[in-house]
Amino acid sequence: MTRLVVDPLTRVEGHGRVELLLKEGRLYDVKVRLLESPRLFESLVVGRRYDEVPDLVCRICAICSAAHKLTSLQALEKLMDIRIPTTAAVLRELLLLGGHLQSHALHLFCLILPDLCGTPDLLVLLQRKEPLAEAGIRLKAFGNHIQEIAGGRVVHPVNPVFGGVAYIPDKQLIDGLSEELRHWQIYWPDLYQQFLQLGNYPEAGPVLGNPLATGLQEAFSLNGESLSYGEEQIDCSGYAQLLGERSRADSHAKDSNGQAGPFLTGALARASLAAGRKLRFDKPAERFGIHGNNLAQASEIGWTLRRIGQLLETLRQADRSEPLRTTLKQANGGVGTVATEAPRGLLIHHYVVDEWGKVVAADIVTPTAINQRVMAAQILADLANEKDHERLCKVAERIVRAYDPCISCAVHLVQVENSSEKGLSCQKRSK
Amino acid sequence: MKLKPPINLAWIRFTSCSGCQLMLLNCEPSLAELARIVAIRDFPLASSTLGKNTEIDIGLVEGSITTPSELERLLAFRRKVHLLVAVGACALTAGVNSLVRGERRQAMTKVYAEQGDDWNTFPPQPVAHFVKVDGQIPGCPPEPGELLNSIGTLLNGGWAGHQVMPVCMECRINENPCLLERDRAPCLGPITLAGCNARCPNLGVPCEGCRGVVAEANRDELCRLFKTAGLTDQDISHRLERFGETT
């Protein structure tokens, strides 16, 4: 028996490792291990006041800090039955989409493009003055610029506050963003075509996993009242049962765990669910397999730019004398669960608050935690016939990278490791 | 000591959110210039080049230390690095990671069910508890310019100057209304190290103290003001402990 180890996984966010086990030269088992140290966010918010939570949990992850902050705010606002002013909702969505733009640009042009060009990193491409790399980082800078203006800071935004937002950016800043946006609306279609034409993806089999996303209106939405997978749509409060996250200590529930899963979440899942509902969206060709997730991300950038245009227009028209924040007279206790689409997939925040406004329990399910189950299974399926050790390691790493994993986010990591093994056993049974 | 380009640069990350290294990647207009003067020897988020045994000129450390294996990696890193720079709140004060109260084992079990029990971990510690730190860059996250500034000044043979005044002074320079006075908001500007140009108060958001405490901070007076503004003892201690302060 041979054991190949890719450690650390590079050009992914967080600490991770892949172990490939070979018997008689053939891959027969894969372990994707997320080695992020425990940070215990769900435990550290317990006993704290509800309005402290968003500032703390956005520190789960820098790349997804806007998504974490907004999802936690929405869950707590839902719990206390607070409606935020329209302008605040527009600014929040703008912030989230700025985050999507920067995260997708970071992933496609800083982390994936080096694979497509055969270099170890982006800096080598920048030294060569590779036009795609240069344009990619400018696009990433635009996403960050949106986050900075709508959120106050590129990482760990401060503008979203309980009940709304703290400020509305100056008109000149909004106009400046519109100006930049016009450039990208003209330039992006060509850049997109250039990106699509880059071949050099590893040979890939069919995509595994049941696509899962928020109840989609279009490509993705901040409005996460429901979860959708296949033909099904459920209220997001049913997430625990659906994902089986809670059931791990309970042997009875473990069987139901595999029924609808393992799930796939992220750009490709959003694209295939949108296509199933005949929403306007490109679904990448099947021959790219899981690497089509990166093409779906690229396609989403186009959608995101259009949506950002609408939001900026709304902001230009906004009545600046309206309040930006709904105040809460007294904290109410309750249970709040919402799901949003973070750049790399479905993000669920769930809180229980007592009648004095103190957090009693918290649960956060991140996209990478959900995807763990299919990641290992996909490596096993795609590389079943590969014998060359170097290629095995290289392609396994590229498969993991294709999911745009965010290991810092995957706070449920021990459970996740377990579920990847579960994914594998499902895979074995089906063979 | 003046460093000659290309400078061998490594970034090592422990328990953190990756925000500090992301802030470096967020300096988009300067990345091409950076690529000209540094050679990346180890930076897993950005590069597949892993120079395990090379000597490193500048080693940037992000995150707090929470497991024995992180400690081993930190010690090994220190041995091959000429200048070790601790970056961000987690590396400097252990950051928000250290807010877990009570028995760590119990918290582990709560979050990670039964598997949490055998995880080898200890309460988050700042990097300086274990190794010599040559330079510090504060913030959660640091300001993007600070990272470039530090690398640039090291290249020219020195350390970037750092602020000694509180955020409160930057606020005055910017002629902001005082949030503590006007809104009775729990603003930590009076005791927090400046250098962000009062980023949050400029926007009407009270300072949360992410850059750590300034020397000779008058905590007692701030607590008195907070009490006058109607904050309870618990609110005050929660506000202060977010970035490692106590009342």
XYZ file of C-alpha atoms in Angstrom, chain A residues 7-15 36-44 46-49 52 55-56 59-63 102 106 110-111 120-123 126-127 137 140-141 144 148 152-156 158 166-167 248-249 358 401 408 411-415 418, chain B residues 13-19 22-23 25-26 28 31-32 35-36 38 40 44-50 52 66-67 70 73 96-97 99-101 104 107-108 110-116 119 121 140-141 143 199-200 203-205 208 210 234-235 238-239 241-243:
128
model
C 0.686 18.878 2.464
C 0.038 21.746 2.701
C -2.566 22.384 0.057
C -1.441 25.631 -1.558
C -3.395 28.443 -3.154
C -6.386 27.648 -0.972
C -7.568 29.616 1.988
C -6.578 27.845 5.220
C -4.579 24.795 6.310
C -7.234 24.516 10.681
C -6.796 25.001 14.414
C -10.031 25.192 16.377
C -11.263 28.710 17.062
C -14.566 27.849 18.701
C -16.559 30.821 17.475
C -19.862 29.131 18.239
C -18.752 28.785 21.805
C -17.203 32.212 22.289
C -22.429 32.321 23.983
C -23.231 34.628 26.904
C -22.448 37.743 24.890
C -24.955 40.377 23.861
C -21.609 41.908 19.649
C -18.328 41.929 14.871
C -16.941 38.718 16.303
C -13.496 37.230 12.075
C -14.123 33.581 11.159
C -12.743 34.403 7.755
C -11.279 37.413 6.000
C -12.307 36.548 2.455
C -13.230 40.266 -5.103
C -8.985 36.387 -6.309
C -4.638 34.693 -8.318
C -5.236 31.037 -7.434
C 3.626 28.439 -9.185
C 1.941 31.751 -8.459
C 0.481 35.002 -9.685
C 3.606 37.055 -8.992
C 2.791 39.670 -13.054
C 6.536 39.738 -13.627
C -6.086 41.935 -10.158
C -10.238 42.206 -7.753
C -9.321 45.756 -6.767
C -12.429 45.596 -2.911
C -14.424 49.572 1.120
C -16.013 51.005 5.398
C -13.177 48.504 5.288
C -12.087 45.826 2.817
C -11.827 43.115 5.462
C -14.156 42.966 8.500
C -17.932 48.125 9.884
C -24.167 53.201 10.021
C -23.726 55.505 7.036
C -23.570 13.238 14.299
C -23.771 12.413 17.976
C -27.797 37.203 25.492
C -8.838 24.062 -5.486
C -10.668 29.020 7.797
C -15.470 25.779 11.691
C -17.110 22.368 11.764
C -13.920 20.729 10.719
C -13.904 17.567 12.777
C -17.396 16.683 11.733
C -15.957 12.412 9.238
C -0.077 31.576 9.379
C -1.388 30.064 12.598
C -4.824 30.345 14.209
C -6.446 33.263 12.385
C -8.832 34.294 9.624
C -6.154 34.878 6.907
C -7.150 38.538 6.882
C -5.314 38.979 2.381
C -4.562 42.624 3.166
C -2.913 40.609 -1.606
C -5.355 43.515 -1.448
C -3.411 45.281 -5.941
C 1.648 43.758 -6.371
C 3.631 44.003 -9.598
C 6.900 40.987 -7.304
C 9.987 42.843 -8.506
C 10.588 40.091 -3.190
C 8.300 34.363 -2.296
C 0.770 28.877 0.798
C -2.263 31.119 0.244
C -0.622 32.763 -2.747
C 1.973 30.376 -4.091
C 2.815 26.726 -4.628
C 6.505 27.439 -4.032
C 7.405 25.865 -0.706
C 11.214 24.460 3.374
C -3.112 27.262 19.967
C -1.647 23.791 19.484
C 1.751 25.204 15.760
C 6.261 25.170 13.411
C -10.776 37.365 19.200
C -9.782 33.696 19.290
C -12.442 35.074 23.985
C -13.491 31.486 24.670
C -14.387 31.372 28.335
C -11.499 24.771 26.738
C -16.046 24.243 24.588
C -14.351 21.829 22.197
C -19.699 21.535 22.566
C -18.660 22.662 19.101
C -17.150 19.484 17.748
C -19.249 16.855 19.572
C -17.435 13.812 20.907
C -14.436 14.177 18.591
C -13.578 17.473 20.259
C -8.023 17.497 20.251
C -5.170 22.472 22.026
C -7.544 43.477 12.793
C -6.882 43.693 9.945
C -4.053 48.837 7.213
C -10.989 54.746 9.998
C -14.147 53.719 11.866
C -17.583 56.836 9.267
C -19.550 57.327 12.478
C -18.707 53.861 13.784
C -13.504 48.694 18.679
C -8.514 46.446 16.975
C -20.275 43.719 31.822
C -20.764 45.753 28.626
C -16.867 42.738 26.912
C -15.991 45.794 24.857
C -11.602 42.304 26.116
C -12.349 41.932 22.396
C -8.754 42.862 21.612
